Amino acid sequence: MKKIIPFKNKYQKNAFCFLAFLLLLALLCILWILVQSRQSQESEALIYQDGVLLERINLALVDTPYTFTVTGEGGCTNVIEVRPGSIGMLSADCPDQLCVHQGFTDSSLVPIVCLPNHLVIQVDAPSSSAQTDITAY
């Protein structure tokens, strides 16, 4: 019977152990990133019109989706939907509809803005200072 030797020399064994250590370290880093990104943050949606705060909504406390309408000067209207953890513009009577096409957001990086109706929806996360400070498109 032949004896099976998994590693022929000491260098192969050391290389295998080092590679196994690196793979384990990479797996732990990926797992930590996934856990950190899934933790719920107490984010708030701030709705401004003409620079005046109209409403403050805690997105973590929303259980069921609901909509409400914001009416501005001249009868301009924006319909806003609040979902658990996110907020977005459903419809607006502005000509370009860019605010509607921005979709729903849960990020403090990019606000939803309706320039013709002077409406801004900004998500404010408590740890926003630790997040990315610039976003380019």
PDB file of C-alpha atoms in Angstrom:
ATOM      1  CA  MET A   1       0.000   0.000   0.000  1.00  0.00           C
ATOM      2  CA  LYS A   2       1.164   3.458  -0.890  1.00  0.00           C
ATOM      3  CA  LYS A   3       1.054   6.225   1.648  1.00  0.00           C
ATOM      4  CA  ILE A   4      -0.749   9.362   0.375  1.00  0.00           C
ATOM      5  CA  ILE A   5       1.073  12.571   1.168  1.00  0.00           C
ATOM      6  CA  PRO A   6      -1.071  15.663   0.547  1.00  0.00           C
ATOM      7  CA  PHE A   7       1.835  18.109   0.291  1.00  0.00           C
ATOM      8  CA  LYS A   8       5.176  17.201  -1.200  1.00  0.00           C
ATOM      9  CA  ASN A   9       7.129  19.853   0.632  1.00  0.00           C
ATOM     10  CA  LYS A  10       6.856  22.510   3.293  1.00  0.00           C
ATOM     11  CA  TYR A  11       6.389  25.368   0.786  1.00  0.00           C
ATOM     12  CA  GLN A  12       3.242  23.857  -0.718  1.00  0.00           C
ATOM     13  CA  LYS A  13       1.750  23.451   2.734  1.00  0.00           C
ATOM     14  CA  ASN A  14       2.549  27.071   3.645  1.00  0.00           C
ATOM     15  CA  ALA A  15       1.132  28.345   0.344  1.00  0.00           C
ATOM     16  CA  PHE A  16      -2.074  26.363   0.874  1.00  0.00           C
ATOM     17  CA  CYS A  17      -2.492  27.678   4.430  1.00  0.00           C
ATOM     18  CA  PHE A  18      -1.881  31.259   3.297  1.00  0.00           C
ATOM     19  CA  LEU A  19      -4.410  30.926   0.452  1.00  0.00           C
ATOM     20  CA  ALA A  20      -6.994  29.414   2.803  1.00  0.00           C
ATOM     21  CA  PHE A  21      -6.432  32.294   5.243  1.00  0.00           C
ATOM     22  CA  LEU A  22      -6.917  34.889   2.475  1.00  0.00           C
ATOM     23  CA  LEU A  23     -10.120  33.232   1.251  1.00  0.00           C
ATOM     24  CA  LEU A  24     -11.500  33.097   4.781  1.00  0.00           C
ATOM     25  CA  LEU A  25     -10.617  36.752   5.333  1.00  0.00           C
ATOM     26  CA  ALA A  26     -12.312  37.758   2.057  1.00  0.00           C
ATOM     27  CA  LEU A  27     -15.424  35.785   2.978  1.00  0.00           C
ATOM     28  CA  LEU A  28     -15.599  37.449   6.393  1.00  0.00           C
ATOM     29  CA  CYS A  29     -15.227  40.911   4.817  1.00  0.00           C
ATOM     30  CA  ILE A  30     -18.042  40.240   2.345  1.00  0.00           C
ATOM     31  CA  LEU A  31     -20.265  38.901   5.110  1.00  0.00           C
ATOM     32  CA  TRP A  32     -19.581  41.962   7.284  1.00  0.00           C
ATOM     33  CA  ILE A  33     -20.441  44.329   4.396  1.00  0.00           C
ATOM     34  CA  LEU A  34     -23.715  42.509   3.739  1.00  0.00           C
ATOM     35  CA  VAL A  35     -24.719  42.598   7.390  1.00  0.00           C
ATOM     36  CA  GLN A  36     -23.899  46.304   7.679  1.00  0.00           C
ATOM     37  CA  SER A  37     -25.874  47.212   4.553  1.00  0.00           C
ATOM     38  CA  ARG A  38     -28.993  45.363   5.739  1.00  0.00           C
ATOM     39  CA  GLN A  39     -29.217  47.032   9.121  1.00  0.00           C
ATOM     40  CA  SER A  40     -32.215  49.323   9.215  1.00  0.00           C
ATOM     41  CA  GLN A  41     -31.478  52.968   9.658  1.00  0.00           C
ATOM     42  CA  GLU A  42     -33.829  55.460  11.216  1.00  0.00           C
ATOM     43  CA  SER A  43     -34.070  57.603   8.089  1.00  0.00           C
ATOM     44  CA  GLU A  44     -36.489  60.500   7.745  1.00  0.00           C
ATOM     45  CA  ALA A  45     -37.981  62.031   4.636  1.00  0.00           C
ATOM     46  CA  LEU A  46     -38.100  65.814   4.708  1.00  0.00           C
ATOM     47  CA  ILE A  47     -40.508  67.493   2.274  1.00  0.00           C
ATOM     48  CA  TYR A  48     -39.815  71.141   1.469  1.00  0.00           C
ATOM     49  CA  GLN A  49     -41.751  73.581  -0.710  1.00  0.00           C
ATOM     50  CA  ASP A  50     -40.264  77.012  -1.368  1.00  0.00           C
ATOM     51  CA  GLY A  51     -37.673  76.271   1.324  1.00  0.00           C
ATOM     52  CA  VAL A  52     -40.313  75.686   4.013  1.00  0.00           C
ATOM     53  CA  LEU A  53     -40.452  72.292   5.731  1.00  0.00           C
ATOM     54  CA  LEU A  54     -43.929  70.866   5.091  1.00  0.00           C
ATOM     55  CA  GLU A  55     -43.621  67.399   6.545  1.00  0.00           C
ATOM     56  CA  ARG A  56     -41.159  65.102   8.296  1.00  0.00           C
ATOM     57  CA  ILE A  57     -41.796  61.356   7.855  1.00  0.00           C
ATOM     58  CA  ASN A  58     -39.902  58.609   9.680  1.00  0.00           C
ATOM     59  CA  LEU A  59     -39.552  55.967   6.944  1.00  0.00           C
ATOM     60  CA  ALA A  60     -38.686  53.201   9.411  1.00  0.00           C
ATOM     61  CA  LEU A  61     -42.103  53.532  11.076  1.00  0.00           C
ATOM     62  CA  VAL A  62     -44.165  53.205   7.879  1.00  0.00           C
ATOM     63  CA  ASP A  63     -45.980  49.857   7.774  1.00  0.00           C
ATOM     64  CA  THR A  64     -48.343  50.281   4.822  1.00  0.00           C
ATOM     65  CA  PRO A  65     -47.903  52.468   1.726  1.00  0.00           C
ATOM     66  CA  TYR A  66     -49.926  55.661   1.567  1.00  0.00           C
ATOM     67  CA  THR A  67     -50.174  58.709  -0.694  1.00  0.00           C
ATOM     68  CA  PHE A  68     -50.829  62.369  -0.114  1.00  0.00           C
ATOM     69  CA  THR A  69     -51.015  65.472  -2.289  1.00  0.00           C
ATOM     70  CA  VAL A  70     -49.001  68.646  -1.925  1.00  0.00           C
ATOM     71  CA  THR A  71     -50.605  71.702  -3.531  1.00  0.00           C
ATOM     72  CA  GLY A  72     -48.512  74.772  -4.180  1.00  0.00           C
ATOM     73  CA  GLU A  73     -48.989  78.282  -5.481  1.00  0.00           C
ATOM     74  CA  GLY A  74     -51.009  78.527  -8.658  1.00  0.00           C
ATOM     75  CA  GLY A  75     -52.676  75.162  -8.040  1.00  0.00           C
ATOM     76  CA  CYS A  76     -49.653  73.004  -8.915  1.00  0.00           C
ATOM     77  CA  THR A  77     -49.968  69.538  -7.397  1.00  0.00           C
ATOM     78  CA  ASN A  78     -47.580  66.718  -6.580  1.00  0.00           C
ATOM     79  CA  VAL A  79     -48.747  63.278  -5.441  1.00  0.00           C
ATOM     80  CA  ILE A  80     -46.220  61.633  -3.115  1.00  0.00           C
ATOM     81  CA  GLU A  81     -46.231  57.967  -2.106  1.00  0.00           C
ATOM     82  CA  VAL A  82     -44.591  56.788   1.092  1.00  0.00           C
ATOM     83  CA  ARG A  83     -43.610  53.114   1.258  1.00  0.00           C
ATOM     84  CA  PRO A  84     -41.919  51.214   4.078  1.00  0.00           C
ATOM     85  CA  GLY A  85     -38.347  52.491   3.922  1.00  0.00           C
ATOM     86  CA  SER A  86     -38.693  54.659   0.786  1.00  0.00           C
ATOM     87  CA  ILE A  87     -40.494  57.645  -0.696  1.00  0.00           C
ATOM     88  CA  GLY A  88     -41.198  58.841  -4.227  1.00  0.00           C
ATOM     89  CA  MET A  89     -43.241  61.087  -6.479  1.00  0.00           C
ATOM     90  CA  LEU A  90     -46.192  59.320  -8.148  1.00  0.00           C
ATOM     91  CA  SER A  91     -47.412  62.184 -10.295  1.00  0.00           C
ATOM     92  CA  ALA A  92     -46.911  65.885 -10.820  1.00  0.00           C
ATOM     93  CA  ASP A  93     -48.446  68.473 -13.096  1.00  0.00           C
ATOM     94  CA  CYS A  94     -45.076  69.866 -14.164  1.00  0.00           C
ATOM     95  CA  PRO A  95     -44.262  69.635 -17.895  1.00  0.00           C
ATOM     96  CA  ASP A  96     -41.018  67.621 -17.761  1.00  0.00           C
ATOM     97  CA  GLN A  97     -42.004  64.930 -15.173  1.00  0.00           C
ATOM     98  CA  LEU A  98     -38.359  64.496 -14.110  1.00  0.00           C
ATOM     99  CA  CYS A  99     -39.359  64.216 -10.466  1.00  0.00           C
ATOM    100  CA  VAL A 100     -41.690  61.317 -11.275  1.00  0.00           C
ATOM    101  CA  HIS A 101     -39.025  59.545 -13.348  1.00  0.00           C
ATOM    102  CA  GLN A 102     -36.540  59.688 -10.456  1.00  0.00           C
ATOM    103  CA  GLY A 103     -38.533  56.892  -8.838  1.00  0.00           C
ATOM    104  CA  PHE A 104     -38.423  55.962  -5.179  1.00  0.00           C
ATOM    105  CA  THR A 105     -35.466  56.631  -2.953  1.00  0.00           C
ATOM    106  CA  ASP A 106     -34.186  55.522   0.413  1.00  0.00           C
ATOM    107  CA  SER A 107     -30.805  57.183   0.037  1.00  0.00           C
ATOM    108  CA  SER A 108     -29.688  60.535   1.373  1.00  0.00           C
ATOM    109  CA  LEU A 109     -27.322  60.965  -1.573  1.00  0.00           C
ATOM    110  CA  VAL A 110     -29.799  62.177  -4.209  1.00  0.00           C
ATOM    111  CA  PRO A 111     -32.962  64.140  -3.339  1.00  0.00           C
ATOM    112  CA  ILE A 112     -36.122  64.109  -5.458  1.00  0.00           C
ATOM    113  CA  VAL A 113     -36.605  67.602  -6.857  1.00  0.00           C
ATOM    114  CA  CYS A 114     -39.522  69.146  -8.773  1.00  0.00           C
ATOM    115  CA  LEU A 115     -38.161  72.504  -9.908  1.00  0.00           C
ATOM    116  CA  PRO A 116     -41.322  73.892 -11.584  1.00  0.00           C
ATOM    117  CA  ASN A 117     -43.345  73.279  -8.408  1.00  0.00           C
ATOM    118  CA  HIS A 118     -40.507  74.229  -6.000  1.00  0.00           C
ATOM    119  CA  LEU A 119     -40.745  70.888  -4.152  1.00  0.00           C
ATOM    120  CA  VAL A 120     -37.836  68.923  -2.666  1.00  0.00           C
ATOM    121  CA  ILE A 121     -37.950  65.497  -1.005  1.00  0.00           C
ATOM    122  CA  GLN A 122     -34.771  64.813   0.929  1.00  0.00           C
ATOM    123  CA  VAL A 123     -33.994  61.650   2.885  1.00  0.00           C
ATOM    124  CA  ASP A 124     -31.988  62.375   5.999  1.00  0.00           C
ATOM    125  CA  ALA A 125     -30.150  59.424   7.542  1.00  0.00           C
ATOM    126  CA  PRO A 126     -28.661  59.819  11.031  1.00  0.00           C
ATOM    127  CA  SER A 127     -25.282  58.495   9.912  1.00  0.00           C
ATOM    128  CA  SER A 128     -25.172  60.526   6.712  1.00  0.00           C
ATOM    129  CA  SER A 129     -21.762  61.936   7.660  1.00  0.00           C
ATOM    130  CA  ALA A 130     -20.296  58.427   7.339  1.00  0.00           C
ATOM    131  CA  GLN A 131     -21.769  57.866   3.883  1.00  0.00           C
ATOM    132  CA  THR A 132     -20.411  58.812   0.493  1.00  0.00           C
ATOM    133  CA  ASP A 133     -19.955  62.561   0.173  1.00  0.00           C
ATOM    134  CA  ILE A 134     -20.220  62.784  -3.626  1.00  0.00           C
ATOM    135  CA  THR A 135     -22.164  60.984  -6.337  1.00  0.00           C
ATOM    136  CA  ALA A 136     -21.516  61.443 -10.042  1.00  0.00           C
ATOM    137  CA  TYR A 137     -23.779  60.379 -12.894  1.00  0.00           C
TER     138      TYR A 137
END
